[in-house]
Amino acid sequence: MGQYIAPLRDMQFVLHELLNVESELKQLPAHAEVDADIINQILEEGGKFTSEVLFPLNHSGDREGCHHDKATHTVTTPKGFKEAYEQYITAGWPALSCDPEYGGQGLPLVVNNSFYEMLNSANQAWSMYPGLSHGAYECIHEHGTAEQKALYLPKLISGEWTGTMCLTEPHCGTDLGLLRSKAEPQADGTYKITGAKIFISAGEHDMSKNIVHLVLARLPGAPEGSKGISLFIVPKFLPNADGSNGARNPIFCGAIEEKMGIHANSTCQMNLDGATGWLIGGPHKGLNAMFVFMNAARLGVGMQGLGLTEVAYQNALVYAKDRIQMRSLSGPKALDKPADPIIVHADVRRMLLTAKAYAEGARAFCSYVALLLDKELNHPDEEIRKDCADEVALLTPVIKAFITDNAWTATSECLQVYGGHGFIAEWGMEQYVRDARINMIYEGTNTVQSLDLLGRKILMDNGAKLRKFGAKVQAFVEANGTNEAMAEFVTPLAELGDKVTKLTMEIGMKAFQNPDEVGAAAVPYLRVVGHMVYSYFFAQMAKIALEKEASGDTFYKAKLATIRFYFARLYPETAMLIRQARSGSANLLSLEADLF
Ligand SMILES: Cc1cc2nc3c(=O)[nH]c(=O)nc-3n(C[C@H](O)[C@H](O)[C@H](O)COP(=O)(O)OP(=O)(O)OC[C@H]3O[C@@H](n4cnc5c(N)ncnc54)[C@H](O)[C@@H]3O)c2cc1C
């Protein structure tokens, strides 16, 4: 059933040639010892694990799905999942970038990030089980008390326990201010939590000994809306002081959802019936604490988009070289065959290059942001830490929405390369399309990401974060503007940078008069910013490829061809998007709802 081979060469190009991670990490005392050899070794091992252990379970897991037993409230994951998880924890993978104080290996997030790409390419549904645990780890690490950290972090780091995020309720998803779950304080300092949560990924399963649920609920007398939400740690089994499992906590899985994709990940309805929980992050400060988890998860979802784009591309490429249909318009190319392989056809190449460009752009972008996170956490200079945090905040919604929207396009184009066979389950391509669809929805829909970018991250701080990123783009343009060979890359980057500045000011002015202008412009606006970011990274990668092309290494030739394709065929949608974003709110909002 197809193949997955970790794209080590391109990962190494991004890490070592584009981002120079080794010298960047030298400035961070926590990672000063991490060199290129260590990184490459980890990635090679990660490539083996994901190709050999996880990828073979991807299709079978999708076909089989999870099983729920209503009588015992238990969920069984597909055949092989539990064993693969045991291998994963035995090899120490969950500990990779975690804090050594609690048993982690303390490696940089930028390395973990590349490994996560592999996990998602090989098996997104499986990878969500440990992926959510990492979010829970980050949340408890940042907001937990010393006692909570000592109890929960080592278990999450070892992978013995997994984590979940329990936000959504039947009547509220985007608008968490509406949530109703209740937390009653108890004399012993714990809380009894009652409520119904839905769509909880990995809410119940058989892969780990315990499940640590992070649950949003309201304290008695809490303010209305999002200001009255608190966060609680609610373990499936109440832990004894020594960390062993105690009594079963009444947080049960009532059902699992039948769904379009990620069949092998259990999406659970969770009922809390006076379940014992511990407050984390202070009363009514739940959303603030949960944001750590949500931000980690948003970056993680972007990586899911990248992972699927890459694996769909790899398989479509193999197929396009093998499948023979028709002759090239410019005359036969495979004279020994009755027809040419379909890769000779221009439009098949367009489909392949779309996926290739989106994968390579996303890889550079995500690795860059992961390195920013390492600096935000570990740089000795406080001002640099703050700058990095601002940049991560700005780029997080772009990672989540732009990459997952592109993944939907890319996986669909790769399916199209297979013609009718793409639509047939046996080939595996339709699974990638189905799996890709959820990434645009959960962790805040892509519309919500767009509103976050334009409304909160840009207009609310008068464009300060965007200007800082713009200054980096400008510096690159100025440094390379006189290099003739770079003109084909620098000119569109510079033009788009100017257009983003003007567009932002225009929407900002209109929003003063009418706040609906933000909602009407946000989605195309985010895509324009996404293209500015990709143009910036592609221009930098083009510079390296131009310098090294003469070496004869065909990697650089392929890189340049991909970048030229990007600027010729994908970037031009910015003209249309800018027109859409400028068209205002009236074309959307003037029609009364009852006239639809
Ligand atoms: C498979 C799966 C796994 C999930 N995993 C988890 C999980 O682990 N934990 C968890 O807590 N939740 C999880 N979710 C829930 C998910 O995060 C929500 O479905 C998502 O946030 C959207 O909420 P909703 O479904 O209630 O849609 P709604 O909030 O009802 O939104 C409906 C539509 O309205 C749009 N909309 C809403 N408000 C606005 C606005 N202000 N402006 C413009 N458009 C708007 C939305 O973009 C969307 O298109 C999961 C969902 C699924 C399907």
Short mmCIF file of C-alpha atoms in Angstrom, two decimals, residues 94-438:
data_model
loop_
_atom_site.label_atom_id
_atom_site.label_comp_id
_atom_site.label_asym_id
_atom_site.label_seq_id
_atom_site.Cartn_x
_atom_site.Cartn_y
_atom_site.Cartn_z
CA PRO A 94 7.97 11.04 23.57
CA ALA A 95 10.82 12.43 25.71
CA LEU A 96 12.76 13.93 22.79
CA SER A 97 12.21 17.63 23.41
CA CYS A 98 10.94 17.46 27.00
CA ASP A 99 12.48 18.97 30.10
CA PRO A 100 15.35 16.84 31.53
CA GLU A 101 14.26 17.83 35.04
CA TYR A 102 11.28 15.50 34.59
CA GLY A 103 12.94 12.80 32.53
CA GLY A 104 13.02 14.44 29.10
CA GLN A 105 15.95 14.40 26.70
CA GLY A 106 16.01 18.20 26.39
CA LEU A 107 16.56 18.28 22.64
CA PRO A 108 15.42 21.32 20.67
CA LEU A 109 11.86 21.64 19.40
CA VAL A 110 13.18 22.22 15.92
CA VAL A 111 14.35 18.58 15.88
CA ASN A 112 11.12 17.28 17.38
CA ASN A 113 9.28 19.25 14.71
CA SER A 114 10.90 17.34 11.85
CA PHE A 115 10.13 14.07 13.62
CA TYR A 116 6.50 15.17 13.93
CA GLU A 117 6.35 15.77 10.21
CA MET A 118 7.40 12.14 9.72
CA LEU A 119 4.85 10.86 12.23
CA ASN A 120 2.08 12.70 10.44
CA SER A 121 3.14 11.52 7.00
CA ALA A 122 3.31 7.95 8.17
CA ASN A 123 0.09 7.84 10.16
CA GLN A 124 -1.79 10.96 11.24
CA ALA A 125 -4.47 9.08 13.18
CA TRP A 126 -1.90 7.18 15.26
CA SER A 127 0.23 10.27 15.79
CA MET A 128 -2.62 12.17 17.39
CA TYR A 129 -2.43 9.96 20.50
CA PRO A 130 1.11 11.04 21.46
CA GLY A 131 0.62 14.46 19.81
CA LEU A 132 -2.08 15.44 22.28
CA SER A 133 0.06 14.16 25.15
CA HIS A 134 2.76 16.60 24.17
CA GLY A 135 0.25 19.47 24.33
CA ALA A 136 -0.84 18.34 27.80
CA TYR A 137 2.82 18.16 28.82
CA GLU A 138 3.41 21.75 27.68
CA CYS A 139 0.32 23.04 29.47
CA ILE A 140 1.16 21.36 32.80
CA HIS A 141 4.82 22.31 32.43
CA GLU A 142 3.91 25.98 32.11
CA HIS A 143 0.93 26.26 34.44
CA GLY A 144 1.05 23.31 36.84
CA THR A 145 2.01 23.56 40.51
CA ALA A 146 5.29 21.93 41.58
CA GLU A 147 3.26 18.96 42.86
CA GLN A 148 1.30 18.59 39.62
CA LYS A 149 4.47 18.77 37.58
CA ALA A 150 6.20 16.16 39.72
CA LEU A 151 3.24 13.79 39.40
CA TYR A 152 2.18 14.19 35.78
CA LEU A 153 5.18 15.29 33.72
CA PRO A 154 7.37 12.18 34.12
CA LYS A 155 4.45 9.95 33.12
CA LEU A 156 3.57 12.05 30.07
CA ILE A 157 7.22 12.27 29.09
CA SER A 158 7.77 8.53 29.34
CA GLY A 159 4.56 7.98 27.37
CA GLU A 160 3.17 5.76 30.10
CA TRP A 161 0.21 8.16 30.26
CA THR A 162 -1.32 10.11 27.39
CA GLY A 163 -3.20 13.43 27.42
CA THR A 164 -6.30 15.01 25.90
CA MET A 165 -7.85 18.44 25.60
CA CYS A 166 -11.54 18.60 26.57
CA LEU A 167 -12.97 21.90 25.39
CA THR A 168 -15.85 21.24 23.01
CA GLU A 169 -19.43 20.67 24.20
CA PRO A 170 -22.46 19.87 22.06
CA HIS A 171 -23.62 23.51 21.94
CA CYS A 172 -20.20 25.19 21.82
CA GLY A 173 -17.09 24.74 19.75
CA THR A 174 -15.78 28.06 18.48
CA ASP A 175 -17.49 30.04 21.22
CA LEU A 176 -16.10 28.51 24.39
CA GLY A 177 -17.69 31.29 26.41
CA LEU A 178 -20.92 29.28 26.16
CA LEU A 179 -19.57 26.20 27.88
CA ARG A 180 -21.60 24.71 30.74
CA SER A 181 -19.54 21.97 32.43
CA LYS A 182 -19.45 22.64 36.18
CA ALA A 183 -16.76 22.27 38.82
CA GLU A 184 -17.82 22.10 42.48
CA PRO A 185 -15.05 22.79 45.03
CA GLN A 186 -14.55 20.04 47.64
CA ALA A 187 -13.27 20.33 51.20
CA ASP A 188 -10.03 18.51 50.29
CA GLY A 189 -9.10 21.08 47.64
CA THR A 190 -10.23 18.97 44.68
CA TYR A 191 -13.26 19.65 42.45
CA LYS A 192 -16.15 17.48 41.30
CA ILE A 193 -16.67 18.04 37.60
CA THR A 194 -19.90 17.34 35.78
CA GLY A 195 -20.69 17.89 32.13
CA ALA A 196 -20.66 16.52 28.59
CA LYS A 197 -17.77 16.96 26.21
CA ILE A 198 -17.85 15.92 22.56
CA PHE A 199 -15.31 15.32 19.79
CA ILE A 200 -12.51 14.55 22.25
CA SER A 201 -9.61 13.11 20.29
CA ALA A 202 -7.96 10.15 21.99
CA GLY A 203 -10.47 10.56 24.85
CA GLU A 204 -10.45 6.81 25.47
CA HIS A 205 -8.16 4.11 24.09
CA ASP A 206 -6.08 1.10 25.04
CA MET A 207 -2.58 2.37 24.30
CA SER A 208 -1.57 3.89 27.65
CA LYS A 209 -2.05 3.01 31.31
CA ASN A 210 -3.77 6.26 32.22
CA ILE A 211 -5.24 9.26 30.36
CA VAL A 212 -4.78 12.79 31.65
CA HIS A 213 -7.72 14.91 30.53
CA LEU A 214 -7.40 18.68 30.62
CA VAL A 215 -10.98 19.83 31.04
CA LEU A 216 -12.52 23.30 30.83
CA ALA A 217 -15.38 23.94 33.27
CA ARG A 218 -17.01 26.71 35.31
CA LEU A 219 -16.66 27.31 39.05
CA PRO A 220 -19.79 28.31 41.01
CA GLY A 221 -20.56 32.01 40.53
CA ALA A 222 -18.03 32.31 37.66
CA PRO A 223 -18.45 35.36 35.41
CA GLU A 224 -20.42 34.74 32.21
CA GLY A 225 -18.58 34.06 28.98
CA SER A 226 -14.94 33.24 28.39
CA LYS A 227 -13.78 35.17 31.50
CA GLY A 228 -15.41 32.58 33.76
CA ILE A 229 -13.71 29.41 32.54
CA SER A 230 -11.27 27.36 34.59
CA LEU A 231 -9.03 24.43 33.68
CA PHE A 232 -8.82 21.11 35.54
CA ILE A 233 -6.61 18.07 35.40
CA VAL A 234 -8.97 15.07 35.37
CA PRO A 235 -7.15 11.74 35.15
CA LYS A 236 -8.96 8.59 34.01
CA PHE A 237 -7.52 6.77 37.04
CA LEU A 238 -6.87 8.77 40.19
CA PRO A 239 -3.12 8.54 40.71
CA ASN A 240 -1.78 7.23 43.98
CA ALA A 241 1.05 9.17 45.59
CA ASP A 242 3.61 6.81 44.04
CA GLY A 243 2.14 7.40 40.55
CA SER A 244 0.39 4.04 40.28
CA ASN A 245 -3.25 3.89 39.18
CA GLY A 246 -5.85 4.28 41.91
CA ALA A 247 -9.64 4.36 41.64
CA ARG A 248 -11.41 4.80 38.30
CA ASN A 249 -12.54 8.43 37.96
CA PRO A 250 -16.09 8.84 36.57
CA ILE A 251 -15.08 10.34 33.20
CA PHE A 252 -16.39 7.83 30.69
CA CYS A 253 -16.55 7.52 26.94
CA GLY A 254 -20.23 7.25 26.00
CA ALA A 255 -19.66 6.78 22.27
CA ILE A 256 -17.15 7.32 19.49
CA GLU A 257 -17.98 9.26 16.34
CA GLU A 258 -18.33 7.77 12.86
CA LYS A 259 -16.43 10.22 10.72
CA MET A 260 -14.99 11.17 7.32
CA GLY A 261 -11.31 10.52 8.08
CA ILE A 262 -8.74 9.77 10.80
CA HIS A 263 -10.80 6.65 11.52
CA ALA A 264 -8.07 5.14 13.65
CA ASN A 265 -8.14 8.01 16.10
CA SER A 266 -10.94 7.73 18.64
CA THR A 267 -13.16 10.83 18.65
CA CYS A 268 -15.03 10.46 21.92
CA GLN A 269 -18.11 11.73 23.64
CA MET A 270 -16.92 12.10 27.23
CA ASN A 271 -19.35 12.21 30.13
CA LEU A 272 -18.15 13.58 33.44
CA ASP A 273 -20.30 12.60 36.35
CA GLY A 274 -18.75 14.19 39.42
CA ALA A 275 -15.24 13.34 38.20
CA THR A 276 -12.44 14.44 40.49
CA GLY A 277 -10.27 17.20 39.09
CA TRP A 278 -7.49 19.52 40.20
CA LEU A 279 -7.46 23.19 39.25
CA ILE A 280 -4.58 24.30 37.04
CA GLY A 281 -3.72 27.89 36.15
CA GLY A 282 -5.93 29.63 38.74
CA PRO A 283 -9.69 30.24 39.01
CA HIS A 284 -11.24 31.71 35.82
CA LYS A 285 -7.85 31.61 34.11
CA GLY A 286 -8.59 28.41 32.24
CA LEU A 287 -8.50 29.77 28.73
CA ASN A 288 -5.19 31.45 29.39
CA ALA A 289 -3.70 28.15 30.57
CA MET A 290 -5.39 26.20 27.79
CA PHE A 291 -3.90 28.56 25.20
CA VAL A 292 -0.51 26.95 25.76
CA PHE A 293 -2.07 23.64 24.72
CA MET A 294 -4.06 25.23 21.90
CA ASN A 295 -1.07 27.04 20.43
CA ALA A 296 1.02 23.87 20.53
CA ALA A 297 -1.86 22.01 18.93
CA ARG A 298 -2.30 24.66 16.20
CA LEU A 299 1.32 24.28 15.19
CA GLY A 300 0.84 20.51 15.39
CA VAL A 301 -2.15 20.67 13.06
CA GLY A 302 -0.11 22.66 10.55
CA MET A 303 2.41 19.82 10.72
CA GLN A 304 -0.39 17.34 10.01
CA GLY A 305 -1.11 19.28 6.82
CA LEU A 306 2.56 19.16 5.87
CA GLY A 307 2.84 15.45 6.66
CA LEU A 308 -0.10 14.54 4.44
CA THR A 309 1.09 16.79 1.62
CA GLU A 310 4.48 15.06 1.63
CA VAL A 311 3.21 11.47 1.70
CA ALA A 312 0.55 12.15 -0.94
CA TYR A 313 3.22 13.74 -3.15
CA GLN A 314 5.65 10.85 -2.77
CA ASN A 315 3.05 8.32 -3.83
CA ALA A 316 1.66 10.38 -6.69
CA LEU A 317 5.18 10.81 -8.00
CA VAL A 318 5.84 7.07 -8.05
CA TYR A 319 2.53 6.52 -9.81
CA ALA A 320 3.15 9.25 -12.39
CA LYS A 321 6.47 7.68 -13.37
CA ASP A 322 4.93 4.25 -13.67
CA ARG A 323 1.51 4.75 -15.22
CA ILE A 324 1.57 5.00 -19.01
CA GLN A 325 -1.18 6.84 -20.89
CA MET A 326 -1.09 8.72 -24.18
CA ARG A 327 1.94 10.29 -25.78
CA SER A 328 3.61 13.57 -24.90
CA LEU A 329 2.26 16.41 -27.08
CA SER A 330 5.79 17.07 -28.33
CA GLY A 331 6.28 13.47 -29.47
CA PRO A 332 6.90 10.09 -27.79
CA LYS A 333 9.34 10.04 -24.90
CA ALA A 334 9.31 6.35 -23.89
CA LEU A 335 9.92 4.71 -27.23
CA ASP A 336 10.16 1.25 -25.72
CA LYS A 337 6.63 1.51 -24.38
CA PRO A 338 3.23 1.69 -26.06
CA ALA A 339 2.57 5.03 -24.33
CA ASP A 340 4.47 7.56 -22.23
CA PRO A 341 4.46 7.67 -18.41
CA ILE A 342 1.98 10.33 -17.40
CA ILE A 343 4.72 12.44 -15.82
CA VAL A 344 5.50 13.73 -19.34
CA HIS A 345 2.18 15.60 -19.42
CA ALA A 346 2.29 19.25 -18.42
CA ASP A 347 -0.79 19.15 -16.25
CA VAL A 348 0.31 16.06 -14.34
CA ARG A 349 3.48 17.99 -13.56
CA ARG A 350 1.40 20.96 -12.41
CA MET A 351 -0.38 18.71 -9.93
CA LEU A 352 2.83 17.14 -8.67
CA LEU A 353 4.66 20.44 -8.43
CA THR A 354 1.77 22.01 -6.53
CA ALA A 355 2.16 19.37 -3.83
CA LYS A 356 5.96 19.51 -3.94
CA ALA A 357 6.04 23.30 -3.60
CA TYR A 358 3.47 23.31 -0.80
CA ALA A 359 5.42 20.62 1.07
CA GLU A 360 8.78 22.36 0.71
CA GLY A 361 7.38 25.78 1.59
CA ALA A 362 5.63 24.38 4.66
CA ARG A 363 8.74 22.49 5.77
CA ALA A 364 10.85 25.65 5.71
CA PHE A 365 8.12 27.68 7.42
CA CYS A 366 7.39 25.16 10.22
CA SER A 367 11.06 24.53 10.96
CA TYR A 368 11.66 28.27 11.14
CA VAL A 369 8.83 28.69 13.65
CA ALA A 370 10.02 25.70 15.70
CA LEU A 371 13.46 27.34 15.93
CA LEU A 372 11.78 30.58 17.01
CA LEU A 373 10.10 28.59 19.79
CA ASP A 374 13.47 27.24 20.92
CA LYS A 375 14.78 30.79 21.08
CA GLU A 376 11.64 32.05 22.83
CA LEU A 377 12.17 29.44 25.54
CA ASN A 378 15.95 29.45 25.84
CA HIS A 379 17.65 32.56 24.52
CA PRO A 380 19.62 34.38 27.23
CA ASP A 381 18.55 37.80 25.90
CA GLU A 382 15.10 38.75 27.16
CA GLU A 383 14.40 41.09 24.26
CA ILE A 384 15.14 38.35 21.74
CA ARG A 385 12.87 35.97 23.66
CA LYS A 386 10.07 38.57 23.49
CA ASP A 387 10.63 39.21 19.75
CA CYS A 388 10.52 35.48 19.06
CA ALA A 389 7.31 35.10 21.10
CA ASP A 390 5.71 37.91 19.08
CA GLU A 391 6.72 36.34 15.80
CA VAL A 392 5.42 32.92 16.86
CA ALA A 393 2.11 34.53 17.90
CA LEU A 394 1.82 36.22 14.50
CA LEU A 395 2.71 33.15 12.48
CA THR A 396 0.78 30.47 14.42
CA PRO A 397 -2.60 31.09 12.72
CA VAL A 398 -0.84 31.21 9.34
CA ILE A 399 0.81 27.84 9.97
CA LYS A 400 -2.48 26.31 11.03
CA ALA A 401 -4.71 27.66 8.26
CA PHE A 402 -2.46 28.22 5.25
CA ILE A 403 -0.72 24.85 5.46
CA THR A 404 -3.89 22.86 6.05
CA ASP A 405 -5.80 24.65 3.26
CA ASN A 406 -2.89 23.94 0.95
CA ALA A 407 -2.80 20.31 2.10
CA TRP A 408 -6.42 19.89 1.09
CA THR A 409 -5.54 21.18 -2.39
CA ALA A 410 -2.32 19.18 -2.57
CA THR A 411 -3.79 15.84 -1.47
CA SER A 412 -6.67 16.33 -3.89
CA GLU A 413 -4.27 17.10 -6.77
CA CYS A 414 -2.24 14.01 -5.88
CA LEU A 415 -5.39 11.90 -5.91
CA GLN A 416 -6.15 13.36 -9.35
CA VAL A 417 -2.77 12.15 -10.61
CA TYR A 418 -4.12 8.61 -10.15
CA GLY A 419 -7.20 9.30 -12.25
CA GLY A 420 -9.99 6.86 -11.31
CA HIS A 421 -7.59 4.79 -9.23
CA GLY A 422 -7.21 7.73 -6.88
CA PHE A 423 -10.87 7.40 -5.99
CA ILE A 424 -10.50 3.70 -5.18
CA ALA A 425 -9.68 2.94 -1.54
CA GLU A 426 -7.12 0.24 -2.34
CA TRP A 427 -4.58 2.83 -3.56
CA GLY A 428 -4.67 4.80 -0.34
CA MET A 429 -4.91 8.24 -1.90
CA GLU A 430 -8.51 8.92 -0.95
CA GLN A 431 -7.57 8.40 2.69
CA TYR A 432 -5.11 11.30 2.53
CA VAL A 433 -7.81 13.60 1.18
CA ARG A 434 -10.29 12.49 3.84
CA ASP A 435 -7.72 12.78 6.62
CA ALA A 436 -6.64 16.23 5.40
CA ARG A 437 -10.13 17.66 5.71
CA ILE A 438 -10.31 17.67 9.51
#
